[in-house]
């Protein structure tokens, strides 16, 4: 069993010193070999320090000698980490992360599913793998592969995992449904680094009711155990309501998943997308909930009494104006649906094109023309109503919104002011 180890305080500081020295020496050698210019060398170090300062509140998670200091930054010192560091040299680093749906097949009926209204057949496996290779070309280093439920199409999942080179960190988003020890072993052999498993309640009956699948809580618990035993990093996805934030449910999930030896808890506020498209985003209006979630991120990352709890990755904290803002649209992350639609993120039900009809690289370039710099406005929360209204006006029932409607809608969106962090880093300027 490979239990996670968490570094805070002096242990975390020593880790950062060691890592920065390693990066410095690595690129100093390239400088001395004339493989890197002095200006690029200085810029890389400046940008790395600014990035580390932005994640200074996070505890460091160590599993099997690999260290993660931010959920969506590949672990040090893996090949995916070094491939990601290369981005600090370029004025337009390109996306770090993609959420990549490989199938819509799923036995669960979660009420908040952002794919609920998606239509069309799953991509042909060869096109799926070609698209994966093209995403590597544009610089994606962390792939979050999801469904539906990927385990229901297990052979397809394994074939996809084997299509990546060794410079990527591979995750699978799963419920654990149909998992077996044999599947865990095959996933590990195919290069799987981590899994994300949803847990929105600590009450078994309540959770089973939420998913619409009897026994789903027990399935999730057993999946966590199997993955932890195999040395695969486990992150729990939690989507709490404002009521759950207020009544302490989030803290109780931290206590439970500490017992399960999980490494991360990603707290995602509910979005008006998919099955919830047209529904008000209650969290964006609940200042008290946002303040408490921000405090949870700080407390469980920094305080000694929470040292051994899973590291929180709270979206409302990491995406605020003082940190990364909204980096969707291929700036840092984007989404591809199971039928091939390319979207800014999984919570924005608009399409820039479909890889069945156009080459991915063409679609990606188009998307980046609209998403040139990170902004401080959460489009998934602030603009979802315009997607819903466009669908209503045009009597559309399927998501995402096709490109012919998307291109007109985007002209009306307010992206907010540019995220200060990236301005300081000197990237995405004039791109």
GROMACS .gro file of N, CA and C in nm, residues 130-243:
model
  342
  130UNK      N    1  -0.594   0.972  -3.252
  130UNK     CA    2  -0.533   1.080  -3.331
  130UNK      C    3  -0.550   1.213  -3.259
  131UNK      N    4  -0.668   1.238  -3.206
  131UNK     CA    5  -0.694   1.362  -3.133
  131UNK      C    6  -0.607   1.371  -3.009
  132UNK      N    7  -0.589   1.258  -2.940
  132UNK     CA    8  -0.502   1.255  -2.823
  132UNK      C    9  -0.359   1.295  -2.860
  133UNK      N   10  -0.310   1.243  -2.971
  133UNK     CA   11  -0.175   1.276  -3.015
  133UNK      C   12  -0.164   1.424  -3.052
  134UNK      N   13  -0.268   1.479  -3.113
  134UNK     CA   14  -0.266   1.620  -3.150
  134UNK      C   15  -0.270   1.710  -3.026
  135UNK      N   16  -0.339   1.666  -2.923
  135UNK     CA   17  -0.340   1.744  -2.799
  135UNK      C   18  -0.202   1.745  -2.735
  136UNK      N   19  -0.128   1.636  -2.752
  136UNK     CA   20   0.010   1.637  -2.706
  136UNK      C   21   0.092   1.739  -2.784
  137UNK      N   22   0.063   1.753  -2.913
  137UNK     CA   23   0.135   1.848  -2.998
  137UNK      C   24   0.116   1.992  -2.950
  138UNK      N   25  -0.003   2.026  -2.899
  138UNK     CA   26  -0.026   2.164  -2.853
  138UNK      C   27   0.019   2.183  -2.709
  139UNK      N   28   0.075   2.078  -2.648
  139UNK     CA   29   0.140   2.095  -2.518
  139UNK      C   30   0.067   2.043  -2.396
  140UNK      N   31  -0.043   1.973  -2.412
  140UNK     CA   32  -0.114   1.921  -2.295
  140UNK      C   33  -0.025   1.819  -2.224
  141UNK      N   34  -0.009   1.836  -2.095
  141UNK     CA   35   0.075   1.743  -2.018
  141UNK      C   36  -0.003   1.664  -1.914
  142UNK      N   37  -0.127   1.706  -1.884
  142UNK     CA   38  -0.209   1.629  -1.790
  142UNK      C   39  -0.344   1.601  -1.855
  143UNK      N   40  -0.376   1.473  -1.869
  143UNK     CA   41  -0.501   1.429  -1.930
  143UNK      C   42  -0.592   1.369  -1.823
  144UNK      N   43  -0.711   1.428  -1.810
  144UNK     CA   44  -0.813   1.374  -1.721
  144UNK      C   45  -0.917   1.305  -1.810
  145UNK      N   46  -0.904   1.174  -1.821
  145UNK     CA   47  -0.989   1.096  -1.912
  145UNK      C   48  -1.114   1.052  -1.837
  146UNK      N   49  -1.230   1.079  -1.897
  146UNK     CA   50  -1.354   1.050  -1.827
  146UNK      C   51  -1.454   0.988  -1.923
  147UNK      N   52  -1.577   0.964  -1.869
  147UNK     CA   53  -1.688   0.919  -1.951
  147UNK      C   54  -1.793   1.028  -1.953
  148UNK      N   55  -1.919   0.991  -1.925
  148UNK     CA   56  -1.963   0.863  -1.879
  148UNK      C   57  -1.871   0.795  -1.778
  149UNK      N   58  -1.872   0.665  -1.788
  149UNK     CA   59  -1.789   0.579  -1.703
  149UNK      C   60  -1.690   0.504  -1.790
  150UNK      N   61  -1.561   0.544  -1.787
  150UNK     CA   62  -1.460   0.480  -1.873
  150UNK      C   63  -1.445   0.331  -1.850
  151UNK      N   64  -1.469   0.284  -1.727
  151UNK     CA   65  -1.449   0.142  -1.698
  151UNK      C   66  -1.548   0.053  -1.774
  152UNK      N   67  -1.661   0.112  -1.817
  152UNK     CA   68  -1.759   0.033  -1.892
  152UNK      C   69  -1.709   0.004  -2.034
  153UNK      N   70  -1.612   0.081  -2.080
  153UNK     CA   71  -1.551   0.061  -2.212
  153UNK      C   72  -1.402   0.036  -2.189
  154UNK      N   73  -1.371  -0.068  -2.112
  154UNK     CA   74  -1.237  -0.085  -2.058
  154UNK      C   75  -1.131  -0.106  -2.165
  155UNK      N   76  -1.158  -0.189  -2.264
  155UNK     CA   77  -1.059  -0.213  -2.369
  155UNK      C   78  -1.028  -0.084  -2.446
  156UNK      N   79  -1.131  -0.006  -2.470
  156UNK     CA   80  -1.115   0.125  -2.537
  156UNK      C   81  -1.029   0.217  -2.450
  157UNK      N   82  -1.052   0.215  -2.319
  157UNK     CA   83  -0.975   0.298  -2.226
  157UNK      C   84  -0.828   0.260  -2.228
  158UNK      N   85  -0.799   0.131  -2.221
  158UNK     CA   86  -0.660   0.085  -2.221
  158UNK      C   87  -0.591   0.123  -2.352
  159UNK      N   88  -0.661   0.106  -2.463
  159UNK     CA   89  -0.603   0.141  -2.593
  159UNK      C   90  -0.571   0.290  -2.600
  160UNK      N   91  -0.659   0.373  -2.543
  160UNK     CA   92  -0.635   0.516  -2.542
  160UNK      C   93  -0.516   0.551  -2.454
  161UNK      N   94  -0.509   0.493  -2.336
  161UNK     CA   95  -0.398   0.522  -2.245
  161UNK      C   96  -0.263   0.488  -2.309
  162UNK      N   97  -0.260   0.383  -2.388
  162UNK     CA   98  -0.135   0.341  -2.451
  162UNK      C   99  -0.096   0.429  -2.570
  163UNK      N  100  -0.186   0.520  -2.610
  163UNK     CA  101  -0.157   0.609  -2.723
  163UNK      C  102  -0.070   0.728  -2.682
  164UNK      N  103  -0.056   0.752  -2.551
  164UNK     CA  104   0.019   0.868  -2.504
  164UNK      C  105   0.167   0.836  -2.491
  165UNK      N  106   0.250   0.940  -2.504
  165UNK     CA  107   0.393   0.920  -2.477
  165UNK      C  108   0.417   0.930  -2.327
  166UNK      N  109   0.542   0.913  -2.285
  166UNK     CA  110   0.570   0.908  -2.141
  166UNK      C  111   0.590   1.046  -2.079
  167UNK      N  112   0.556   1.152  -2.155
  167UNK     CA  113   0.569   1.288  -2.102
  167UNK      C  114   0.435   1.343  -2.057
  168UNK      N  115   0.338   1.256  -2.032
  168UNK     CA  116   0.204   1.299  -1.991
  168UNK      C  117   0.169   1.235  -1.856
  169UNK      N  118   0.095   1.309  -1.775
  169UNK     CA  119   0.041   1.253  -1.651
  169UNK      C  120  -0.104   1.216  -1.677
  170UNK      N  121  -0.137   1.088  -1.660
  170UNK     CA  122  -0.267   1.035  -1.699
  170UNK      C  123  -0.355   1.008  -1.579
  171UNK      N  124  -0.475   1.065  -1.582
  171UNK     CA  125  -0.576   1.045  -1.479
  171UNK      C  126  -0.703   0.990  -1.543
  172UNK      N  127  -0.782   0.920  -1.465
  172UNK     CA  128  -0.912   0.873  -1.510
  172UNK      C  129  -1.016   0.917  -1.408
  173UNK      N  130  -1.123   0.976  -1.458
  173UNK     CA  131  -1.236   1.017  -1.375
  173UNK      C  132  -1.338   0.903  -1.376
  174UNK      N  133  -1.361   0.840  -1.260
  174UNK     CA  134  -1.442   0.719  -1.256
  174UNK      C  135  -1.529   0.713  -1.131
  175UNK      N  136  -1.637   0.638  -1.142
  175UNK     CA  137  -1.720   0.608  -1.025
  175UNK      C  138  -1.670   0.483  -0.953
  176UNK      N  139  -1.588   0.405  -1.024
  176UNK     CA  140  -1.545   0.275  -0.972
  176UNK      C  141  -1.634   0.160  -1.016
  177UNK      N  142  -1.743   0.192  -1.086
  177UNK     CA  143  -1.837   0.090  -1.129
  177UNK      C  144  -1.769  -0.010  -1.223
  178UNK      N  145  -1.776  -0.136  -1.191
  178UNK     CA  146  -1.719  -0.252  -1.262
  178UNK      C  147  -1.568  -0.268  -1.240
  179UNK      N  148  -1.510  -0.193  -1.145
  179UNK     CA  149  -1.367  -0.207  -1.118
  179UNK      C  150  -1.336  -0.343  -1.056
  180UNK      N  151  -1.224  -0.401  -1.095
  180UNK     CA  152  -1.173  -0.525  -1.038
  180UNK      C  153  -1.023  -0.509  -1.015
  181UNK      N  154  -0.962  -0.592  -0.930
  181UNK     CA  155  -0.816  -0.586  -0.912
  181UNK      C  156  -0.741  -0.605  -1.043
  182UNK      N  157  -0.793  -0.688  -1.131
  182UNK     CA  158  -0.728  -0.711  -1.260
  182UNK      C  159  -0.728  -0.582  -1.344
  183UNK      N  160  -0.840  -0.509  -1.341
  183UNK     CA  161  -0.847  -0.383  -1.415
  183UNK      C  162  -0.751  -0.280  -1.356
  184UNK      N  163  -0.741  -0.276  -1.225
  184UNK     CA  164  -0.648  -0.183  -1.160
  184UNK      C  165  -0.506  -0.209  -1.208
  185UNK      N  166  -0.466  -0.336  -1.211
  185UNK     CA  167  -0.332  -0.372  -1.253
  185UNK      C  168  -0.306  -0.333  -1.399
  186UNK      N  169  -0.404  -0.357  -1.485
  186UNK     CA  170  -0.388  -0.321  -1.626
  186UNK      C  171  -0.380  -0.169  -1.644
  187UNK      N  172  -0.456  -0.095  -1.564
  187UNK     CA  173  -0.451   0.051  -1.571
  187UNK      C  174  -0.314   0.102  -1.529
  188UNK      N  175  -0.261   0.044  -1.424
  188UNK     CA  176  -0.128   0.086  -1.377
  188UNK      C  177  -0.022   0.054  -1.482
  189UNK      N  178  -0.031  -0.064  -1.542
  189UNK     CA  179   0.065  -0.102  -1.645
  189UNK      C  180   0.055  -0.012  -1.768
  190UNK      N  181  -0.065   0.044  -1.792
  190UNK     CA  182  -0.085   0.132  -1.907
  190UNK      C  183  -0.042   0.276  -1.878
  191UNK      N  184   0.007   0.302  -1.756
  191UNK     CA  185   0.062   0.433  -1.724
  191UNK      C  186  -0.026   0.524  -1.642
  192UNK      N  187  -0.135   0.471  -1.586
  192UNK     CA  188  -0.224   0.555  -1.508
  192UNK      C  189  -0.154   0.608  -1.383
  193UNK      N  190  -0.163   0.741  -1.361
  193UNK     CA  191  -0.103   0.804  -1.244
  193UNK      C  192  -0.205   0.823  -1.132
  194UNK      N  193  -0.326   0.872  -1.168
  194UNK     CA  194  -0.424   0.905  -1.065
  194UNK      C  195  -0.566   0.886  -1.112
  195UNK      N  196  -0.658   0.886  -1.017
  195UNK     CA  197  -0.801   0.877  -1.047
  195UNK      C  198  -0.875   0.985  -0.968
  196UNK      N  199  -0.986   1.029  -1.026
  196UNK     CA  200  -1.078   1.119  -0.956
  196UNK      C  201  -1.210   1.046  -0.938
  197UNK      N  202  -1.255   1.039  -0.814
  197UNK     CA  203  -1.377   0.966  -0.779
  197UNK      C  204  -1.471   1.063  -0.706
  198UNK      N  205  -1.595   1.070  -0.751
  198UNK     CA  206  -1.691   1.164  -0.692
  198UNK      C  207  -1.747   1.111  -0.560
  199UNK      N  208  -1.762   1.203  -0.465
  199UNK     CA  209  -1.826   1.171  -0.336
  199UNK      C  210  -1.891   1.299  -0.286
  200UNK      N  211  -2.023   1.306  -0.297
  200UNK     CA  212  -2.095   1.428  -0.262
  200UNK      C  213  -2.170   1.417  -0.131
  201UNK      N  214  -2.157   1.303  -0.064
  201UNK     CA  215  -2.223   1.283   0.065
  201UNK      C  216  -2.150   1.173   0.140
  202UNK      N  217  -2.152   1.178   0.273
  202UNK     CA  218  -2.092   1.069   0.352
  202UNK      C  219  -2.199   0.970   0.399
  203UNK      N  220  -2.323   0.995   0.361
  203UNK     CA  221  -2.434   0.906   0.395
  203UNK      C  222  -2.460   0.812   0.277
  204UNK      N  223  -2.448   0.682   0.301
  204UNK     CA  224  -2.459   0.585   0.192
  204UNK      C  225  -2.592   0.593   0.119
  205UNK      N  226  -2.702   0.597   0.194
  205UNK     CA  227  -2.833   0.601   0.131
  205UNK      C  228  -2.853   0.730   0.050
  206UNK      N  229  -2.806   0.840   0.107
  206UNK     CA  230  -2.821   0.968   0.039
  206UNK      C  231  -2.739   0.971  -0.090
  207UNK      N  232  -2.619   0.915  -0.083
  207UNK     CA  233  -2.534   0.914  -0.203
  207UNK      C  234  -2.591   0.821  -0.310
  208UNK      N  235  -2.640   0.705  -0.270
  208UNK     CA  236  -2.701   0.613  -0.367
  208UNK      C  237  -2.823   0.677  -0.433
  209UNK      N  238  -2.898   0.753  -0.355
  209UNK     CA  239  -3.015   0.823  -0.411
  209UNK      C  240  -2.969   0.928  -0.511
  210UNK      N  241  -2.860   0.997  -0.480
  210UNK     CA  242  -2.807   1.102  -0.567
  210UNK      C  243  -2.764   1.044  -0.702
  211UNK      N  244  -2.694   0.932  -0.700
  211UNK     CA  245  -2.644   0.872  -0.824
  211UNK      C  246  -2.751   0.793  -0.898
  212UNK      N  247  -2.858   0.754  -0.826
  212UNK     CA  248  -2.960   0.670  -0.887
  212UNK      C  249  -2.913   0.528  -0.911
  213UNK      N  250  -2.808   0.487  -0.839
  213UNK     CA  251  -2.751   0.353  -0.858
  213UNK      C  252  -2.729   0.288  -0.722
  214UNK      N  253  -2.805   0.183  -0.688
  214UNK     CA  254  -2.790   0.118  -0.557
  214UNK      C  255  -2.649   0.066  -0.536
  215UNK      N  256  -2.594   0.096  -0.417
  215UNK     CA  257  -2.461   0.047  -0.384
  215UNK      C  258  -2.347   0.134  -0.433
  216UNK      N  259  -2.378   0.251  -0.490
  216UNK     CA  260  -2.273   0.334  -0.550
  216UNK      C  261  -2.174   0.386  -0.446
  217UNK      N  262  -2.221   0.411  -0.323
  217UNK     CA  263  -2.129   0.458  -0.219
  217UNK      C  264  -2.026   0.350  -0.188
  218UNK      N  265  -2.073   0.228  -0.170
  218UNK     CA  266  -1.982   0.118  -0.142
  218UNK      C  267  -1.886   0.093  -0.258
  219UNK      N  268  -1.934   0.111  -0.380
  219UNK     CA  269  -1.848   0.095  -0.498
  219UNK      C  270  -1.735   0.199  -0.495
  220UNK      N  271  -1.769   0.323  -0.462
  220UNK     CA  272  -1.668   0.429  -0.454
  220UNK      C  273  -1.566   0.398  -0.346
  221UNK      N  274  -1.614   0.356  -0.230
  221UNK     CA  275  -1.523   0.325  -0.118
  221UNK      C  276  -1.427   0.212  -0.156
  222UNK      N  277  -1.478   0.106  -0.219
  222UNK     CA  278  -1.394  -0.007  -0.257
  222UNK      C  279  -1.297   0.033  -0.368
  223UNK      N  280  -1.340   0.120  -0.459
  223UNK     CA  281  -1.251   0.166  -0.566
  223UNK      C  282  -1.134   0.245  -0.508
  224UNK      N  283  -1.163   0.332  -0.412
  224UNK     CA  284  -1.056   0.406  -0.345
  224UNK      C  285  -0.955   0.310  -0.284
  225UNK      N  286  -1.003   0.209  -0.214
  225UNK     CA  287  -0.914   0.113  -0.149
  225UNK      C  288  -0.823   0.044  -0.251
  226UNK      N  289  -0.882  -0.001  -0.361
  226UNK     CA  290  -0.803  -0.073  -0.460
  226UNK      C  291  -0.698   0.017  -0.526
  227UNK      N  292  -0.735   0.138  -0.557
  227UNK     CA  293  -0.640   0.227  -0.621
  227UNK      C  294  -0.528   0.267  -0.525
  228UNK      N  295  -0.562   0.297  -0.400
  228UNK     CA  296  -0.459   0.332  -0.301
  228UNK      C  297  -0.363   0.216  -0.282
  229UNK      N  298  -0.416   0.096  -0.271
  229UNK     CA  299  -0.331  -0.022  -0.255
  229UNK      C  300  -0.234  -0.040  -0.372
  230UNK      N  301  -0.276   0.004  -0.491
  230UNK     CA  302  -0.193  -0.011  -0.610
  230UNK      C  303  -0.094   0.105  -0.629
  231UNK      N  304  -0.097   0.204  -0.538
  231UNK     CA  305  -0.007   0.318  -0.551
  231UNK      C  306  -0.052   0.421  -0.651
  232UNK      N  307  -0.181   0.419  -0.684
  232UNK     CA  308  -0.239   0.518  -0.775
  232UNK      C  309  -0.299   0.631  -0.692
  233UNK      N  310  -0.265   0.754  -0.725
  233UNK     CA  311  -0.312   0.870  -0.649
  233UNK      C  312  -0.463   0.884  -0.662
  234UNK      N  313  -0.529   0.910  -0.550
  234UNK     CA  314  -0.676   0.924  -0.550
  234UNK      C  315  -0.715   1.065  -0.510
  235UNK      N  316  -0.791   1.132  -0.596
  235UNK     CA  317  -0.852   1.261  -0.566
  235UNK      C  318  -1.003   1.242  -0.560
  236UNK      N  319  -1.065   1.298  -0.460
  236UNK     CA  320  -1.211   1.294  -0.445
  236UNK      C  321  -1.269   1.424  -0.503
  237UNK      N  322  -1.369   1.411  -0.589
  237UNK     CA  323  -1.442   1.528  -0.639
  237UNK      C  324  -1.567   1.547  -0.556
  238UNK      N  325  -1.584   1.665  -0.501
  238UNK     CA  326  -1.700   1.696  -0.417
  238UNK      C  327  -1.767   1.821  -0.472
  239UNK      N  328  -1.897   1.813  -0.494
  239UNK     CA  329  -1.972   1.928  -0.547
  239UNK      C  330  -2.079   1.967  -0.445
  240UNK      N  331  -2.043   2.043  -0.343
  240UNK     CA  332  -2.138   2.073  -0.235
  240UNK      C  333  -2.232   2.188  -0.269
  241UNK      N  334  -2.352   2.180  -0.214
  241UNK     CA  335  -2.445   2.293  -0.222
  241UNK      C  336  -2.406   2.394  -0.114
  242UNK      N  337  -2.466   2.513  -0.120
  242UNK     CA  338  -2.440   2.614  -0.017
  242UNK      C  339  -2.480   2.561   0.121
  243UNK      N  340  -2.587   2.482   0.125
  243UNK     CA  341  -2.631   2.423   0.252
  243UNK      C  342  -2.526   2.327   0.308
   0.00000   0.00000   0.00000
